[in-house]
mmCIF file of C-alpha atoms in Angstrom:
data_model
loop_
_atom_site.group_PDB
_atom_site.id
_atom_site.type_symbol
_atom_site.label_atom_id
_atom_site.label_comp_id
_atom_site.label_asym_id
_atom_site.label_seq_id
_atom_site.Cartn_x
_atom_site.Cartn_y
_atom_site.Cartn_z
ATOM 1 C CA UNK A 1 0.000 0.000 0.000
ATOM 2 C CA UNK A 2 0.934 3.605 -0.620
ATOM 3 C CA UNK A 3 3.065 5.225 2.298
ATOM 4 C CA UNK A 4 0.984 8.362 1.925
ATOM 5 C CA UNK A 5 -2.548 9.255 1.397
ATOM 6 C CA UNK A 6 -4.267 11.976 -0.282
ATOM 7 C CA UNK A 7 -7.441 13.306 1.976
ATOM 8 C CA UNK A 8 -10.726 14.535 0.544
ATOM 9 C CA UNK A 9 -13.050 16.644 2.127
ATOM 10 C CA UNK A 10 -16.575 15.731 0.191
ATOM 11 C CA UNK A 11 -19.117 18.420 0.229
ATOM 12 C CA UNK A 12 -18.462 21.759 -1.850
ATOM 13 C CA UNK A 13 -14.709 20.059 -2.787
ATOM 14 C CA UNK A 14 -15.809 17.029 -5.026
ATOM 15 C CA UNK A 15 -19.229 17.617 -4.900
ATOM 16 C CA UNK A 16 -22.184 20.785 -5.117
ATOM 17 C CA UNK A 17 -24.256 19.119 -2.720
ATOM 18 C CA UNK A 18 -24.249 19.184 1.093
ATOM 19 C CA UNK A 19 -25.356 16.894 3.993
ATOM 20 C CA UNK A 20 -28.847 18.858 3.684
ATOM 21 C CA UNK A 21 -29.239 17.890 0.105
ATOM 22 C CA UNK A 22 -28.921 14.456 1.733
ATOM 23 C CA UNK A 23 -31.309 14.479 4.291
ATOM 24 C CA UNK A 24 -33.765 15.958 1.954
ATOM 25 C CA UNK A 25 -33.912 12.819 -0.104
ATOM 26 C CA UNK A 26 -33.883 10.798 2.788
ATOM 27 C CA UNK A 27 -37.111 12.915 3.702
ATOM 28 C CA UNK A 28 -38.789 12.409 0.156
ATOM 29 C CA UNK A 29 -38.099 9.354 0.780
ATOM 30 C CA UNK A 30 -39.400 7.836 4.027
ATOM 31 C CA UNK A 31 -42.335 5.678 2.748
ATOM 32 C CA UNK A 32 -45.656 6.896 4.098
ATOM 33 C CA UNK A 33 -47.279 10.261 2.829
ATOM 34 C CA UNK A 34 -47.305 11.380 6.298
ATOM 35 C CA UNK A 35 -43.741 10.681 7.026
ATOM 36 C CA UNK A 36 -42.388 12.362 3.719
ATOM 37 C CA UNK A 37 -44.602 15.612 4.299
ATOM 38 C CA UNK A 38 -43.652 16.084 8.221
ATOM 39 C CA UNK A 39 -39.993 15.300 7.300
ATOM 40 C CA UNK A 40 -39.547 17.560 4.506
ATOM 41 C CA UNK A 41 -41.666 20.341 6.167
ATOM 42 C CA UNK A 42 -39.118 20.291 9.343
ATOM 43 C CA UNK A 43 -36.499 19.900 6.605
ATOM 44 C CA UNK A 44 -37.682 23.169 5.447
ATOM 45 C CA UNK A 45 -38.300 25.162 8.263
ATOM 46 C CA UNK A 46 -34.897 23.893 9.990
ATOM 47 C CA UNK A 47 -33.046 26.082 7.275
ATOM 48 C CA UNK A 48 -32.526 29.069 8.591
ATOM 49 C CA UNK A 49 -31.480 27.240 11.557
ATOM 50 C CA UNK A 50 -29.127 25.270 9.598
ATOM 51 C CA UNK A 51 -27.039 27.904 8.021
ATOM 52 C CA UNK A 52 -26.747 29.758 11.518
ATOM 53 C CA UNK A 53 -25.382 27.230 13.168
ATOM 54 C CA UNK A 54 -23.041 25.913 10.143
ATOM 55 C CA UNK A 55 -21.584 29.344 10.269
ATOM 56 C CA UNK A 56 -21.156 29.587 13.651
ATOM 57 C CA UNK A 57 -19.984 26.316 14.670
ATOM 58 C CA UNK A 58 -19.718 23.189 12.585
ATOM 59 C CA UNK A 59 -20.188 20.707 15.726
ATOM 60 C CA UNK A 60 -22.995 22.143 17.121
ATOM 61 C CA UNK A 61 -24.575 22.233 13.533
ATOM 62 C CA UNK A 62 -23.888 18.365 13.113
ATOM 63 C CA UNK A 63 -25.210 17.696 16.942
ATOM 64 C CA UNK A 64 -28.513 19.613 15.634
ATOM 65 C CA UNK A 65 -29.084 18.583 12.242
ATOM 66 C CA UNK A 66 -28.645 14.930 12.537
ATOM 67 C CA UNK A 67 -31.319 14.596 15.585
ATOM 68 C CA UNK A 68 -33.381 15.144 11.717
ATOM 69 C CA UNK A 69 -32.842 10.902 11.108
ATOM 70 C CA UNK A 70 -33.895 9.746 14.372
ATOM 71 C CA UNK A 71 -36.563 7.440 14.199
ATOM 72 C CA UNK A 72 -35.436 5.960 10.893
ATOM 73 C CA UNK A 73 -34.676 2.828 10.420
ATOM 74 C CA UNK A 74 -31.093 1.568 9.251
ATOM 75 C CA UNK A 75 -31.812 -0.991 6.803
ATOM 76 C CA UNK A 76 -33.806 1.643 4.901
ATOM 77 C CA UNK A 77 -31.348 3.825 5.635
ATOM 78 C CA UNK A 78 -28.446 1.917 3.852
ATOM 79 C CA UNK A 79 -30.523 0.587 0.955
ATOM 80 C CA UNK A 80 -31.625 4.273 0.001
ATOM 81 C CA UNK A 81 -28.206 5.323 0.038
ATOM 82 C CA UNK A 82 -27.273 3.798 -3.250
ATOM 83 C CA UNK A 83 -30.835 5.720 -4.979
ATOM 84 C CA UNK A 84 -29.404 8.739 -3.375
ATOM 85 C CA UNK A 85 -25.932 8.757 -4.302
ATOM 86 C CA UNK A 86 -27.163 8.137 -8.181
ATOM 87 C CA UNK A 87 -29.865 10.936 -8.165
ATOM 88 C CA UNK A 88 -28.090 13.591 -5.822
ATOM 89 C CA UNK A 89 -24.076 12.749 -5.611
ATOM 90 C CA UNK A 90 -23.426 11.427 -9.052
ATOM 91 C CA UNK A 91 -24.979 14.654 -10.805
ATOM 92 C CA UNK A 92 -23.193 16.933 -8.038
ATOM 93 C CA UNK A 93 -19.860 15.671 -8.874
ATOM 94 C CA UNK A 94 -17.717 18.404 -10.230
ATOM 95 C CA UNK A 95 -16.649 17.361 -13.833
ATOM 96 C CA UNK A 96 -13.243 17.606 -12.564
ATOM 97 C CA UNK A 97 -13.586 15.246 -9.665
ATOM 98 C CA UNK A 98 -12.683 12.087 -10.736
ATOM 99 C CA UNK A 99 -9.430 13.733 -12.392
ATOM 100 C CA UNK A 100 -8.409 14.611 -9.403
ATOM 101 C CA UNK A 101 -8.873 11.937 -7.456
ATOM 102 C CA UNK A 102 -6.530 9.780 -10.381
ATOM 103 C CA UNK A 103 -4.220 12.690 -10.173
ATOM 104 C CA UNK A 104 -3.673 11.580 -6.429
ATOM 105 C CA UNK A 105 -3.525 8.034 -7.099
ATOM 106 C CA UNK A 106 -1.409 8.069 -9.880
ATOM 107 C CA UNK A 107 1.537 10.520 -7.131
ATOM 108 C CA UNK A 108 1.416 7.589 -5.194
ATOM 109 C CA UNK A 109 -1.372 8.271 -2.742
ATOM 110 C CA UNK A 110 -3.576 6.277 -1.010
ATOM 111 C CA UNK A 111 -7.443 7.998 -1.330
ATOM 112 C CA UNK A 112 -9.454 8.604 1.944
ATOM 113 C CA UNK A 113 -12.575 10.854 1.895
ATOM 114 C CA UNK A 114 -12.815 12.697 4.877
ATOM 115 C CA UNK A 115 -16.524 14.200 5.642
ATOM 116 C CA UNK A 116 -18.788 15.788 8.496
ATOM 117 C CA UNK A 117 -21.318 13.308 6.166
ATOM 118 C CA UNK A 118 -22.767 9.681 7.825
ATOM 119 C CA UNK A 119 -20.629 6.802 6.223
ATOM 120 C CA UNK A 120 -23.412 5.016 4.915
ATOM 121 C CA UNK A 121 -24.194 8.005 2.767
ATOM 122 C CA UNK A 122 -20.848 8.134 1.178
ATOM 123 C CA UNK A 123 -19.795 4.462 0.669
ATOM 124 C CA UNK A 124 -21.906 4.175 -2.982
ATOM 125 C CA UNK A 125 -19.585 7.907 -3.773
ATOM 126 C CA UNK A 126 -16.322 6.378 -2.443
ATOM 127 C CA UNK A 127 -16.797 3.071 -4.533
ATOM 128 C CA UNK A 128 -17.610 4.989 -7.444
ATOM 129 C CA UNK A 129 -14.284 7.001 -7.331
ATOM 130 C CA UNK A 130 -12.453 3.940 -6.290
ATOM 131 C CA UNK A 131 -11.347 5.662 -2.582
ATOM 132 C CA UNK A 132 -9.790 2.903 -0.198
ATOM 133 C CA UNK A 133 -11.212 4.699 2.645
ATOM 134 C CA UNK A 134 -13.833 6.592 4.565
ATOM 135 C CA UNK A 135 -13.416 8.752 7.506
ATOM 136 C CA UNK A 136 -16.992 10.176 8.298
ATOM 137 C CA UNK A 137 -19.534 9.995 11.271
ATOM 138 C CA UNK A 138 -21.010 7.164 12.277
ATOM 139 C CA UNK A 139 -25.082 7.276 13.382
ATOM 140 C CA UNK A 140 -26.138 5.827 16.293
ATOM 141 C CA UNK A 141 -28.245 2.554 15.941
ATOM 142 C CA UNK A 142 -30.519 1.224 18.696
ATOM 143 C CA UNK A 143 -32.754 -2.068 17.982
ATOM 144 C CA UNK A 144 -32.263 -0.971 14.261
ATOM 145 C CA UNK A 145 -33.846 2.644 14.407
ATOM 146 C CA UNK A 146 -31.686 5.724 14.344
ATOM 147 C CA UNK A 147 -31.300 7.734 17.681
ATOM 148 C CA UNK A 148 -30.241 11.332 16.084
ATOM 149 C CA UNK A 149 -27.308 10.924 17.776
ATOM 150 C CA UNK A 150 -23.447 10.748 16.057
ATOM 151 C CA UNK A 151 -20.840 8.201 17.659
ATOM 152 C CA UNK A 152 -18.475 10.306 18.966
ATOM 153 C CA UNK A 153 -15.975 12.171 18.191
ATOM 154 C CA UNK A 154 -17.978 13.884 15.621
ATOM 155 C CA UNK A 155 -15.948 14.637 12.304
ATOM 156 C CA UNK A 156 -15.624 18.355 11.889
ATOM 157 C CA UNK A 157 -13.036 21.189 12.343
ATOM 158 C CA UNK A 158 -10.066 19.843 14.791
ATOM 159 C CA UNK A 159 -11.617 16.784 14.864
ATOM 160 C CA UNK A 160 -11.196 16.097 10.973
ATOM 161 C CA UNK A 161 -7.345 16.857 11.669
ATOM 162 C CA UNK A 162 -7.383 14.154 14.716
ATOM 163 C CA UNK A 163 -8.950 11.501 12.652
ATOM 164 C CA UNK A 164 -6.103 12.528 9.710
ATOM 165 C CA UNK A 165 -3.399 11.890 12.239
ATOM 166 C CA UNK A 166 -4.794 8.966 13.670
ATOM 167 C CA UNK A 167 -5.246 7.464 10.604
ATOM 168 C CA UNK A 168 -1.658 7.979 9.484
ATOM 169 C CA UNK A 169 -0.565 6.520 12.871
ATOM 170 C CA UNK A 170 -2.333 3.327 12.581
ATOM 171 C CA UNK A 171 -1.612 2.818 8.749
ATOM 172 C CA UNK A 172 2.403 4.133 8.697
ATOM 173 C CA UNK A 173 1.839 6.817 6.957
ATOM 174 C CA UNK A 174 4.205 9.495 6.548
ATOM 175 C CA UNK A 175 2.283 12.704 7.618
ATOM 176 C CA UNK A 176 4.145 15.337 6.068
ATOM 177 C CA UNK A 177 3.645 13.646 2.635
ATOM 178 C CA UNK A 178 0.405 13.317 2.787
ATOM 179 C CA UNK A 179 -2.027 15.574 0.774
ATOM 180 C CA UNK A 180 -5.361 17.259 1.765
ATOM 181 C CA UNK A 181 -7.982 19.416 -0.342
ATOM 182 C CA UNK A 182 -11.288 21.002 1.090
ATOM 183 C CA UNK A 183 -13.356 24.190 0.005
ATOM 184 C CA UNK A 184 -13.882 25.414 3.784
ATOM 185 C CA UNK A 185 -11.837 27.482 5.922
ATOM 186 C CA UNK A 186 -13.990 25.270 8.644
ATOM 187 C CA UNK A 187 -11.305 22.509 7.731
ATOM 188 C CA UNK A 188 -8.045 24.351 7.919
ATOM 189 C CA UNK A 189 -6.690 22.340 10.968
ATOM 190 C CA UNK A 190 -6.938 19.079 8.267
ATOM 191 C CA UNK A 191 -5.253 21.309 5.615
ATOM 192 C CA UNK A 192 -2.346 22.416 8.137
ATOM 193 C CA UNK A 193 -1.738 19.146 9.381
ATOM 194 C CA UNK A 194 -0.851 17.770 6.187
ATOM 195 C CA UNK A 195 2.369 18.348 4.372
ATOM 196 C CA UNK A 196 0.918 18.936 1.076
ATOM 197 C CA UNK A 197 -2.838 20.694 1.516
ATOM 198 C CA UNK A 198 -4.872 22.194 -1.524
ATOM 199 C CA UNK A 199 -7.949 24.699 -1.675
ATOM 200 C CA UNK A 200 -10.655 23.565 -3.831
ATOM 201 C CA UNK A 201 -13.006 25.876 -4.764
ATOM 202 C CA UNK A 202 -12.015 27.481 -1.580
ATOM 203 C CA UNK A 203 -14.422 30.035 0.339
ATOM 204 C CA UNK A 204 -13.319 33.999 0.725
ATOM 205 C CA UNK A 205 -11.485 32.862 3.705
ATOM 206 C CA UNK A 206 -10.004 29.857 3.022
ATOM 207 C CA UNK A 207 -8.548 31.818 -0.344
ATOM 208 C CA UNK A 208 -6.751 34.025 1.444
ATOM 209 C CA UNK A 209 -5.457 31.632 3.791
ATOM 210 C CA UNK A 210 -4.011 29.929 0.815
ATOM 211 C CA UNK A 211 -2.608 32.984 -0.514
ATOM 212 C CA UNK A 212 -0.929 34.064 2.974
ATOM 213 C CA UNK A 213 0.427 30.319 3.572
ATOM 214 C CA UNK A 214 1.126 29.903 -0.782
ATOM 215 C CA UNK A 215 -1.158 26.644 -0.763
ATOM 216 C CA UNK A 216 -2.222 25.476 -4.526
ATOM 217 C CA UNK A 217 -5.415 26.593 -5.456
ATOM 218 C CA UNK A 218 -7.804 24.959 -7.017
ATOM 219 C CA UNK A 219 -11.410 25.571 -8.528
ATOM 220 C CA UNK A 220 -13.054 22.699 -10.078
ATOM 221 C CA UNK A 221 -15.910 22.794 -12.910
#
């Protein structure tokens, strides 16, 4: 295996959609007329909510949002995860995505997403662009129904950078040559703990944090 690994952040780097876009489907899609109504009203009114929080802090916004799938049951839960990745990942993906990811590969690089997304959402994505690994949150299960509630530590901010060097510890990895990319300056702990990070379709803060520390920039189509 590679001695180094290239990191992806998912949402807004290799993909337009975001963990609400997710939810949403998950909402259309919970079987009984009642179900998808109530879900994708809350869905709707939680919005404002949503982009508060995200812009405030990233944890509490996970804690919050994901209290959205409680009740639901994970069997359903896994099996509409391959509908949703083909009607709202696959279409999302930048055009450049998959270039990228080869790009990595082909350096030498082992290829681990790393999201603030639940892993059974983003297994179908990371088959598709052949990643070896997944580093995302893990939803709490209880007799086979969803509690709302993420396994700690939840996967965000500092945390994303923990699980990075954790992950290098356990599979020898050499740190310092390891690559990262992410659009957020929410993630700039995982782009400073790598030796080799990337913007990607970085936000107004992020891009000047890759101008000030001369990090490669990146905007995908």
């Amino acid at each position: 295996m590679p001695a180094k690994a290239a990191f992806f952040d998912v949402d807004g780097t290799l993909v337009r959609t975001n963990i609400v876009h997710v939810y949403a489907y998950y909402a259309m899609n919970r079987g009984s007329l009642r179900g998808i109504a109530g879900r994708t009203l809350g869905t709707a009114l939680g919005l404002p909510v949503f982009g508060i929080l995200d812009a405030v802090n990233r944890k509490a916004f996970n804690e919050f949002f994901y209290r959205y799938y409680s009740g639901l049951s994970e069997d359903r839960l896994v099996t509409i995860a391959e509908d949703m990745f083909e009607d709202v990942l696959k279409p999302a993906l930048y055009e450049q995505t998959q270039d990228l990811i080869d790009e990595a590969r082909r350096s030498g690089c082992r290829i681990v997403l790393v999201t603030g997304a639940l892993d059974f959402t983003m297994r179908p994505l990371a088959r598709h662009l052949g990643c070896d690994d997944v580093i995302a949150n893990k939803m709490q299960f209880v007799g086979g129904k969803a509690t709302g509630k993420v396994i700690p530590p939840i996967i965000e901010g500092a945390n994303k950078a923990n699980a990075i060097r954790a992950y290098c510890e356990k599979e020898g990895l050499a740190l310092n040559q390891c690559h990262g990319y992410s659009d957020s300056a929410s993630d700039y702990a995982m782009l400073a703990v790598v030796g080799r990070p990337t913007a990607v379709n970085p936000d107004l803060r992020l891009r000047s944090l890759a101008r000030a520390y001369n990090w490669p920039i990146l905007d995908l189509k």
